[in-house]
Amino acid sequence: MKNKQLTFFLMAALFLIPMQVKAEQVNLYAAGSLRAALGDVAKAFEAEIGNQVATEFGPSGLLRQRIEQGEAAHVFASANMEHPQNLVGQGQKGPVALFTRNNLCALAQPGQTVTTATLLDVMLDPAVRVGTSTPKADPSGDYAFELFGKADQLKSGSTAILTAKALLLTGGPDSPKAPEGRNLYAWVMDEQKADVFLTYCTNAVLAKKELSGLQIISIAPELSVGADYGLLVLDGASQEAWRLALFILSPEGQKILGDYGFVVGGLPAKP
């Protein structure tokens, strides 16, 4: 009888002892412009929560296609709202959250004479090579072409000229990759592939850190284009994927994004 009671007690005790749950890996697919910022967010999440984050960075449109083809992404951080919303339109449950914003800037070669006021005239100059990322594959390219669309308001015929002359240098499925350890936009400019390159301001800051002679040109309000970044947790993802999404939206995650130049909200008022 005692043996039976002991066996029962031991079995009951096993249910009372907290079981050690193996930490699940979270797969984060994110826009290339988020590489540095969300790389640091992922490290902070791992340190605080204990779950490993596997990151995959690239053009948002190409990442969306890979997700559509069945790759095991858990959280998708896109450089626009459209790509995650397209996934929702195809059956993902959503919702898509706006988690940060970015703005477009121009990178110019060290010897290029250009200011915010003269940027449009410089880009229209037939001798000036204007680089962008690839529309549809990379939202940065879409935003650049949106800027071109605004140019007619300032100078008739500008949209057609800029659209025709734009060099699609990054973000496409066949675009050349930067050497290991090089910033893509610093490398493109270092290789003299463009005289002026339109990209996110956050990309421009990172490029200038590597190639200090580059100029960052702010874009005038009448041409300015802002980028809304969308966040989606994919169907079937674990609770830890939702925790990562909340961490990105949390004050700690937002502060890291803000430190890299992204426009953020959700930060507590300073005491």
Short mmCIF file of N, CA, C and O in Angstrom, two decimals, residues 120-239:
data_model
loop_
_atom_site.label_atom_id
_atom_site.label_comp_id
_atom_site.label_asym_id
_atom_site.label_seq_id
_atom_site.Cartn_x
_atom_site.Cartn_y
_atom_site.Cartn_z
N LEU A 120 16.16 68.72 -58.04
CA LEU A 120 15.37 68.34 -59.22
C LEU A 120 16.10 68.72 -60.50
O LEU A 120 16.21 67.92 -61.43
N ASP A 121 16.64 69.94 -60.57
CA ASP A 121 17.37 70.36 -61.77
C ASP A 121 18.58 69.47 -62.01
O ASP A 121 18.89 69.12 -63.16
N VAL A 122 19.27 69.09 -60.94
CA VAL A 122 20.44 68.22 -61.09
C VAL A 122 20.02 66.86 -61.63
O VAL A 122 20.65 66.31 -62.55
N MET A 123 18.94 66.30 -61.10
CA MET A 123 18.50 64.98 -61.57
C MET A 123 18.03 65.03 -63.01
O MET A 123 18.14 64.04 -63.75
N LEU A 124 17.50 66.18 -63.45
CA LEU A 124 17.03 66.31 -64.84
C LEU A 124 18.18 66.53 -65.82
O LEU A 124 17.99 66.34 -67.04
N ASP A 125 19.33 66.88 -65.33
CA ASP A 125 20.50 67.09 -66.20
C ASP A 125 20.83 65.78 -66.93
O ASP A 125 21.04 64.74 -66.30
N PRO A 126 20.87 65.79 -68.26
CA PRO A 126 21.14 64.56 -69.02
C PRO A 126 22.47 63.89 -68.65
O PRO A 126 22.62 62.68 -68.80
N ALA A 127 23.41 64.68 -68.13
CA ALA A 127 24.73 64.12 -67.80
C ALA A 127 24.75 63.46 -66.43
O ALA A 127 25.71 62.76 -66.08
N VAL A 128 23.71 63.64 -65.63
CA VAL A 128 23.68 63.11 -64.26
C VAL A 128 22.94 61.77 -64.25
O VAL A 128 21.79 61.68 -64.70
N ARG A 129 23.62 60.75 -63.73
CA ARG A 129 23.01 59.41 -63.63
C ARG A 129 22.26 59.30 -62.31
O ARG A 129 22.84 59.50 -61.24
N VAL A 130 20.98 58.99 -62.40
CA VAL A 130 20.12 58.90 -61.22
C VAL A 130 19.81 57.43 -60.94
O VAL A 130 19.24 56.73 -61.77
N GLY A 131 20.21 56.98 -59.77
CA GLY A 131 19.98 55.59 -59.38
C GLY A 131 18.82 55.45 -58.41
O GLY A 131 18.58 56.33 -57.59
N THR A 132 18.11 54.33 -58.51
CA THR A 132 17.05 54.00 -57.56
C THR A 132 17.08 52.50 -57.31
O THR A 132 17.79 51.76 -57.99
N SER A 133 16.27 52.07 -56.36
CA SER A 133 16.05 50.65 -56.21
C SER A 133 14.96 50.22 -57.20
O SER A 133 14.43 51.04 -57.95
N THR A 134 14.62 48.94 -57.19
CA THR A 134 13.73 48.37 -58.19
C THR A 134 12.28 48.39 -57.73
O THR A 134 11.94 47.73 -56.75
N PRO A 135 11.41 49.16 -58.41
CA PRO A 135 9.99 49.18 -58.02
C PRO A 135 9.38 47.78 -58.04
O PRO A 135 9.83 46.91 -58.77
N LYS A 136 8.36 47.59 -57.24
CA LYS A 136 7.62 46.33 -57.08
C LYS A 136 8.41 45.32 -56.25
O LYS A 136 7.86 44.66 -55.38
N ALA A 137 9.71 45.20 -56.52
CA ALA A 137 10.53 44.28 -55.72
C ALA A 137 10.94 44.91 -54.40
O ALA A 137 10.95 44.27 -53.36
N ASP A 138 11.27 46.21 -54.44
CA ASP A 138 11.75 46.93 -53.26
C ASP A 138 10.97 48.23 -53.13
O ASP A 138 11.03 49.08 -54.04
N PRO A 139 10.22 48.43 -52.04
CA PRO A 139 9.43 49.66 -51.91
C PRO A 139 10.22 50.94 -52.06
O PRO A 139 9.67 51.97 -52.48
N SER A 140 11.53 50.91 -51.74
CA SER A 140 12.34 52.11 -51.93
C SER A 140 12.26 52.60 -53.37
O SER A 140 12.21 53.81 -53.63
N GLY A 141 12.23 51.67 -54.31
CA GLY A 141 12.08 52.05 -55.72
C GLY A 141 10.72 52.64 -56.01
O GLY A 141 10.59 53.61 -56.77
N ASP A 142 9.69 52.08 -55.40
CA ASP A 142 8.33 52.63 -55.57
C ASP A 142 8.26 54.06 -55.05
O ASP A 142 7.64 54.93 -55.67
N TYR A 143 8.89 54.30 -53.90
CA TYR A 143 8.87 55.65 -53.34
C TYR A 143 9.63 56.63 -54.23
O TYR A 143 9.23 57.79 -54.38
N ALA A 144 10.75 56.17 -54.81
CA ALA A 144 11.50 57.05 -55.71
C ALA A 144 10.65 57.43 -56.92
O ALA A 144 10.64 58.60 -57.35
N PHE A 145 9.93 56.46 -57.47
CA PHE A 145 9.09 56.76 -58.63
C PHE A 145 7.87 57.60 -58.23
O PHE A 145 7.35 58.37 -59.05
N GLU A 146 7.45 57.50 -56.98
CA GLU A 146 6.41 58.38 -56.48
C GLU A 146 6.92 59.82 -56.45
O GLU A 146 6.19 60.76 -56.77
N LEU A 147 8.18 59.98 -56.06
CA LEU A 147 8.80 61.31 -56.10
C LEU A 147 8.83 61.82 -57.54
O LEU A 147 8.50 62.99 -57.79
N PHE A 148 9.20 60.97 -58.49
CA PHE A 148 9.20 61.38 -59.90
C PHE A 148 7.82 61.87 -60.31
O PHE A 148 7.69 62.84 -61.06
N GLY A 149 6.79 61.19 -59.81
CA GLY A 149 5.42 61.57 -60.15
C GLY A 149 5.05 62.96 -59.65
O GLY A 149 4.21 63.64 -60.25
N LYS A 150 5.67 63.39 -58.57
CA LYS A 150 5.41 64.73 -58.03
C LYS A 150 6.16 65.82 -58.80
O LYS A 150 5.81 67.00 -58.71
N ALA A 151 7.20 65.42 -59.52
CA ALA A 151 8.09 66.41 -60.13
C ALA A 151 7.40 67.25 -61.19
O ALA A 151 7.78 68.42 -61.40
N ASP A 152 6.38 66.72 -61.86
CA ASP A 152 5.67 67.50 -62.88
C ASP A 152 5.00 68.74 -62.30
O ASP A 152 4.76 69.72 -63.02
N GLN A 153 4.68 68.70 -61.01
CA GLN A 153 4.05 69.86 -60.37
C GLN A 153 5.02 71.04 -60.32
O GLN A 153 4.59 72.20 -60.26
N LEU A 154 6.30 70.74 -60.35
CA LEU A 154 7.31 71.80 -60.28
C LEU A 154 7.86 72.16 -61.65
O LEU A 154 8.19 73.32 -61.90
N LYS A 155 7.97 71.16 -62.50
CA LYS A 155 8.51 71.40 -63.84
C LYS A 155 7.87 70.40 -64.79
O LYS A 155 8.09 69.20 -64.69
N SER A 156 7.08 70.91 -65.72
CA SER A 156 6.34 70.05 -66.64
C SER A 156 7.29 69.15 -67.44
O SER A 156 8.34 69.60 -67.92
N GLY A 157 6.92 67.88 -67.54
CA GLY A 157 7.72 66.91 -68.30
C GLY A 157 8.75 66.19 -67.47
O GLY A 157 9.38 65.24 -67.95
N SER A 158 8.92 66.60 -66.21
CA SER A 158 9.96 66.01 -65.37
C SER A 158 9.70 64.53 -65.09
O SER A 158 10.63 63.72 -65.07
N THR A 159 8.44 64.18 -64.87
CA THR A 159 8.13 62.79 -64.52
C THR A 159 8.59 61.83 -65.60
O THR A 159 9.23 60.81 -65.31
N ALA A 160 8.28 62.13 -66.85
CA ALA A 160 8.67 61.25 -67.96
C ALA A 160 10.18 61.16 -68.09
O ALA A 160 10.74 60.07 -68.32
N ILE A 161 10.85 62.29 -67.94
CA ILE A 161 12.32 62.31 -68.08
C ILE A 161 12.96 61.45 -66.99
O ILE A 161 13.83 60.60 -67.26
N LEU A 162 12.55 61.66 -65.73
CA LEU A 162 13.15 60.93 -64.62
C LEU A 162 12.82 59.45 -64.67
O LEU A 162 13.68 58.60 -64.39
N THR A 163 11.60 59.12 -65.03
CA THR A 163 11.20 57.71 -65.14
C THR A 163 12.02 56.99 -66.20
O THR A 163 12.44 55.84 -66.02
N ALA A 164 12.27 57.68 -67.32
CA ALA A 164 13.01 57.07 -68.42
C ALA A 164 14.49 56.90 -68.10
O ALA A 164 15.12 55.92 -68.53
N LYS A 165 15.06 57.83 -67.34
CA LYS A 165 16.51 57.79 -67.14
C LYS A 165 16.94 57.03 -65.88
O LYS A 165 18.12 56.74 -65.71
N ALA A 166 15.98 56.72 -65.00
CA ALA A 166 16.34 56.08 -63.72
C ALA A 166 17.05 54.75 -63.95
O ALA A 166 16.63 53.92 -64.75
N LEU A 167 18.13 54.55 -63.20
CA LEU A 167 18.90 53.30 -63.24
C LEU A 167 18.48 52.45 -62.04
O LEU A 167 18.64 52.87 -60.89
N LEU A 168 17.93 51.26 -62.29
CA LEU A 168 17.45 50.39 -61.22
C LEU A 168 18.63 49.53 -60.75
O LEU A 168 18.90 48.46 -61.29
N LEU A 169 19.32 50.03 -59.73
CA LEU A 169 20.62 49.45 -59.36
C LEU A 169 20.56 48.46 -58.21
O LEU A 169 21.50 47.68 -58.03
N THR A 170 19.51 48.49 -57.42
CA THR A 170 19.44 47.62 -56.25
C THR A 170 18.03 47.05 -56.11
O THR A 170 17.09 47.51 -56.76
N GLY A 171 17.90 46.04 -55.25
CA GLY A 171 16.59 45.57 -54.85
C GLY A 171 15.89 44.60 -55.76
O GLY A 171 14.87 44.03 -55.39
N GLY A 172 16.39 44.38 -56.96
CA GLY A 172 15.76 43.45 -57.88
C GLY A 172 16.30 42.04 -57.71
O GLY A 172 17.35 41.82 -57.09
N PRO A 173 15.60 41.05 -58.27
CA PRO A 173 16.07 39.66 -58.13
C PRO A 173 17.45 39.41 -58.72
O PRO A 173 18.17 38.52 -58.28
N ASP A 174 17.83 40.22 -59.71
CA ASP A 174 19.14 40.02 -60.35
C ASP A 174 20.11 41.17 -60.08
O ASP A 174 21.15 41.27 -60.74
N SER A 175 19.77 42.02 -59.13
CA SER A 175 20.66 43.15 -58.82
C SER A 175 21.97 42.64 -58.22
O SER A 175 21.96 41.70 -57.41
N PRO A 176 23.10 43.25 -58.57
CA PRO A 176 24.37 42.84 -57.98
C PRO A 176 24.36 43.02 -56.46
O PRO A 176 23.74 43.95 -55.94
N LYS A 177 25.02 42.12 -55.77
CA LYS A 177 25.11 42.19 -54.32
C LYS A 177 26.42 42.86 -53.91
O LYS A 177 27.46 42.68 -54.55
N ALA A 178 26.36 43.61 -52.83
CA ALA A 178 27.58 44.22 -52.31
C ALA A 178 28.49 43.15 -51.72
O ALA A 178 28.01 42.12 -51.24
N PRO A 179 29.80 43.35 -51.77
CA PRO A 179 30.71 42.40 -51.12
C PRO A 179 30.41 42.27 -49.63
O PRO A 179 29.85 43.18 -49.02
N GLU A 180 30.74 41.14 -49.07
CA GLU A 180 30.50 40.87 -47.66
C GLU A 180 31.09 41.99 -46.80
O GLU A 180 32.25 42.40 -46.98
N GLY A 181 30.28 42.51 -45.90
CA GLY A 181 30.75 43.54 -45.00
C GLY A 181 30.61 44.96 -45.52
O GLY A 181 30.86 45.92 -44.77
N ARG A 182 30.19 45.13 -46.79
CA ARG A 182 30.03 46.46 -47.35
C ARG A 182 28.58 46.90 -47.28
O ARG A 182 27.66 46.11 -47.49
N ASN A 183 28.36 48.17 -46.99
CA ASN A 183 27.02 48.74 -47.11
C ASN A 183 26.67 48.82 -48.59
O ASN A 183 27.45 49.31 -49.41
N LEU A 184 25.48 48.36 -48.93
CA LEU A 184 25.08 48.27 -50.35
C LEU A 184 25.14 49.63 -51.04
O LEU A 184 25.66 49.75 -52.16
N TYR A 185 24.65 50.67 -50.39
CA TYR A 185 24.53 51.97 -51.05
C TYR A 185 25.88 52.69 -51.10
O TYR A 185 26.18 53.38 -52.08
N ALA A 186 26.68 52.49 -50.08
CA ALA A 186 28.05 53.02 -50.13
C ALA A 186 28.82 52.34 -51.25
O ALA A 186 29.57 52.99 -51.99
N TRP A 187 28.62 51.04 -51.40
CA TRP A 187 29.32 50.28 -52.45
C TRP A 187 28.88 50.73 -53.84
O TRP A 187 29.72 50.94 -54.73
N VAL A 188 27.57 50.91 -54.03
CA VAL A 188 27.05 51.36 -55.33
C VAL A 188 27.67 52.71 -55.70
O VAL A 188 28.10 52.92 -56.83
N MET A 189 27.73 53.62 -54.73
CA MET A 189 28.29 54.93 -55.02
C MET A 189 29.80 54.87 -55.17
O MET A 189 30.39 55.57 -56.00
N ASP A 190 30.45 54.03 -54.39
CA ASP A 190 31.90 53.86 -54.49
C ASP A 190 32.30 53.29 -55.85
O ASP A 190 33.37 53.61 -56.38
N GLU A 191 31.43 52.46 -56.40
CA GLU A 191 31.67 51.88 -57.73
C GLU A 191 31.28 52.82 -58.86
O GLU A 191 31.34 52.45 -60.03
N GLN A 192 30.86 54.04 -58.49
CA GLN A 192 30.52 55.08 -59.47
C GLN A 192 29.38 54.66 -60.40
O GLN A 192 29.36 55.01 -61.58
N LYS A 193 28.42 53.93 -59.85
CA LYS A 193 27.28 53.47 -60.67
C LYS A 193 26.22 54.55 -60.83
O LYS A 193 25.34 54.45 -61.68
N ALA A 194 26.25 55.58 -59.99
CA ALA A 194 25.29 56.68 -60.08
C ALA A 194 25.93 57.94 -59.54
O ALA A 194 26.86 57.89 -58.73
N ASP A 195 25.42 59.08 -60.00
CA ASP A 195 25.86 60.37 -59.47
C ASP A 195 24.96 60.78 -58.30
O ASP A 195 25.43 61.39 -57.33
N VAL A 196 23.69 60.47 -58.42
CA VAL A 196 22.71 60.72 -57.36
C VAL A 196 21.89 59.45 -57.20
O VAL A 196 21.50 58.82 -58.18
N PHE A 197 21.67 59.06 -55.95
CA PHE A 197 20.90 57.83 -55.69
C PHE A 197 19.81 58.16 -54.68
O PHE A 197 20.08 58.70 -53.60
N LEU A 198 18.56 57.82 -55.00
CA LEU A 198 17.44 58.06 -54.09
C LEU A 198 17.22 56.82 -53.24
O LEU A 198 17.02 55.71 -53.76
N THR A 199 17.24 57.01 -51.93
CA THR A 199 17.05 55.88 -51.01
C THR A 199 16.49 56.42 -49.69
O THR A 199 16.31 57.62 -49.52
N TYR A 200 16.23 55.52 -48.76
CA TYR A 200 15.76 55.96 -47.45
C TYR A 200 16.85 56.77 -46.75
O TYR A 200 18.05 56.50 -46.88
N CYS A 201 16.41 57.74 -45.97
CA CYS A 201 17.38 58.54 -45.20
C CYS A 201 18.20 57.66 -44.26
O CYS A 201 19.40 57.92 -44.05
N THR A 202 17.58 56.63 -43.70
CA THR A 202 18.32 55.74 -42.80
C THR A 202 19.42 55.00 -43.56
O THR A 202 20.52 54.80 -43.04
N ASN A 203 19.14 54.58 -44.80
CA ASN A 203 20.18 53.95 -45.63
C ASN A 203 21.30 54.94 -45.93
O ASN A 203 22.49 54.59 -45.94
N ALA A 204 20.91 56.19 -46.20
CA ALA A 204 21.90 57.21 -46.53
C ALA A 204 22.86 57.45 -45.37
O ALA A 204 24.08 57.60 -45.56
N VAL A 205 22.32 57.48 -44.16
CA VAL A 205 23.16 57.69 -42.98
C VAL A 205 24.17 56.55 -42.83
O VAL A 205 25.37 56.79 -42.57
N LEU A 206 23.73 55.31 -43.01
CA LEU A 206 24.64 54.17 -42.90
C LEU A 206 25.69 54.19 -44.01
O LEU A 206 26.85 53.84 -43.79
N ALA A 207 25.28 54.59 -45.22
CA ALA A 207 26.23 54.67 -46.33
C ALA A 207 27.31 55.72 -46.06
O ALA A 207 28.50 55.49 -46.32
N LYS A 208 26.91 56.85 -45.52
CA LYS A 208 27.88 57.92 -45.24
C LYS A 208 28.84 57.52 -44.12
O LYS A 208 29.99 57.96 -44.10
N LYS A 209 28.37 56.69 -43.19
CA LYS A 209 29.28 56.21 -42.14
C LYS A 209 30.43 55.41 -42.75
O LYS A 209 31.55 55.43 -42.24
N GLU A 210 30.13 54.70 -43.84
CA GLU A 210 31.18 53.90 -44.49
C GLU A 210 31.99 54.72 -45.47
O GLU A 210 33.20 54.52 -45.61
N LEU A 211 31.34 55.64 -46.17
CA LEU A 211 32.00 56.45 -47.19
C LEU A 211 31.73 57.91 -46.84
O LEU A 211 30.75 58.50 -47.29
N SER A 212 32.61 58.47 -46.04
CA SER A 212 32.33 59.76 -45.40
C SER A 212 32.18 60.91 -46.38
O SER A 212 31.55 61.92 -46.07
N GLY A 213 32.74 60.79 -47.58
CA GLY A 213 32.64 61.88 -48.54
C GLY A 213 31.29 62.02 -49.20
O GLY A 213 31.01 63.05 -49.83
N LEU A 214 30.43 61.03 -49.07
CA LEU A 214 29.11 61.10 -49.68
C LEU A 214 28.30 62.25 -49.08
O LEU A 214 28.43 62.58 -47.90
N GLN A 215 27.46 62.85 -49.91
CA GLN A 215 26.57 63.91 -49.46
C GLN A 215 25.16 63.35 -49.26
O GLN A 215 24.69 62.56 -50.08
N ILE A 216 24.51 63.74 -48.17
CA ILE A 216 23.10 63.40 -47.96
C ILE A 216 22.30 64.66 -48.20
O ILE A 216 22.48 65.68 -47.53
N ILE A 217 21.39 64.59 -49.18
CA ILE A 217 20.60 65.75 -49.57
C ILE A 217 19.16 65.54 -49.13
O ILE A 217 18.50 64.57 -49.54
N SER A 218 18.67 66.43 -48.29
CA SER A 218 17.26 66.39 -47.90
C SER A 218 16.39 66.77 -49.09
O SER A 218 16.81 67.55 -49.95
N ILE A 219 15.20 66.22 -49.13
CA ILE A 219 14.29 66.47 -50.25
C ILE A 219 13.27 67.52 -49.84
O ILE A 219 12.69 67.47 -48.74
N ALA A 220 13.04 68.48 -50.71
CA ALA A 220 12.11 69.57 -50.43
C ALA A 220 10.71 69.05 -50.16
O ALA A 220 10.30 68.02 -50.71
N PRO A 221 9.94 69.73 -49.32
CA PRO A 221 8.60 69.26 -48.95
C PRO A 221 7.70 68.95 -50.14
O PRO A 221 6.91 68.00 -50.11
N GLU A 222 7.80 69.74 -51.20
CA GLU A 222 6.91 69.53 -52.35
C GLU A 222 7.24 68.24 -53.12
O GLU A 222 6.42 67.76 -53.89
N LEU A 223 8.44 67.68 -52.91
CA LEU A 223 8.81 66.41 -53.53
C LEU A 223 8.90 65.27 -52.52
O LEU A 223 9.02 64.11 -52.91
N SER A 224 8.83 65.61 -51.26
CA SER A 224 9.11 64.63 -50.20
C SER A 224 8.14 63.45 -50.23
O SER A 224 6.94 63.61 -50.49
N VAL A 225 8.70 62.28 -49.96
CA VAL A 225 7.92 61.04 -49.91
C VAL A 225 8.25 60.32 -48.61
O VAL A 225 9.42 60.11 -48.28
N GLY A 226 7.22 59.96 -47.86
CA GLY A 226 7.41 59.19 -46.64
C GLY A 226 7.02 57.75 -46.83
O GLY A 226 6.18 57.42 -47.67
N ALA A 227 7.64 56.88 -46.07
CA ALA A 227 7.40 55.43 -46.17
C ALA A 227 6.79 54.91 -44.89
O ALA A 227 7.33 55.12 -43.81
N ASP A 228 5.65 54.24 -45.01
CA ASP A 228 5.00 53.58 -43.87
C ASP A 228 5.41 52.11 -43.85
O ASP A 228 5.24 51.41 -44.85
N TYR A 229 5.93 51.64 -42.72
CA TYR A 229 6.41 50.27 -42.59
C TYR A 229 5.36 49.41 -41.88
O TYR A 229 4.86 49.79 -40.81
N GLY A 230 5.02 48.25 -42.46
CA GLY A 230 3.98 47.39 -41.92
C GLY A 230 4.50 46.10 -41.32
O GLY A 230 5.45 45.50 -41.84
N LEU A 231 3.88 45.66 -40.23
CA LEU A 231 4.29 44.48 -39.47
C LEU A 231 3.16 43.46 -39.45
O LEU A 231 2.02 43.81 -39.14
N LEU A 232 3.47 42.22 -39.78
CA LEU A 232 2.47 41.15 -39.82
C LEU A 232 3.02 39.89 -39.15
O LEU A 232 4.13 39.45 -39.47
N VAL A 233 2.24 39.32 -38.23
CA VAL A 233 2.55 37.99 -37.68
C VAL A 233 1.76 36.99 -38.51
O VAL A 233 0.54 37.10 -38.65
N LEU A 234 2.46 36.02 -39.07
CA LEU A 234 1.85 35.10 -40.03
C LEU A 234 1.08 33.98 -39.33
O LEU A 234 1.39 33.61 -38.19
N ASP A 235 0.10 33.46 -40.02
CA ASP A 235 -0.74 32.40 -39.48
C ASP A 235 0.11 31.21 -39.04
O ASP A 235 1.07 30.83 -39.73
N GLY A 236 -0.27 30.63 -37.92
CA GLY A 236 0.44 29.44 -37.43
C GLY A 236 1.67 29.75 -36.63
O GLY A 236 2.33 28.83 -36.13
N ALA A 237 2.01 31.03 -36.50
CA ALA A 237 3.21 31.39 -35.73
C ALA A 237 2.95 31.15 -34.25
O ALA A 237 1.82 31.19 -33.77
N SER A 238 4.04 30.92 -33.52
CA SER A 238 3.94 30.64 -32.09
C SER A 238 3.67 31.90 -31.29
O SER A 238 3.74 33.03 -31.81
N GLN A 239 3.38 31.70 -30.02
CA GLN A 239 3.20 32.82 -29.11
C GLN A 239 4.45 33.69 -29.07
O GLN A 239 4.36 34.91 -28.91
#
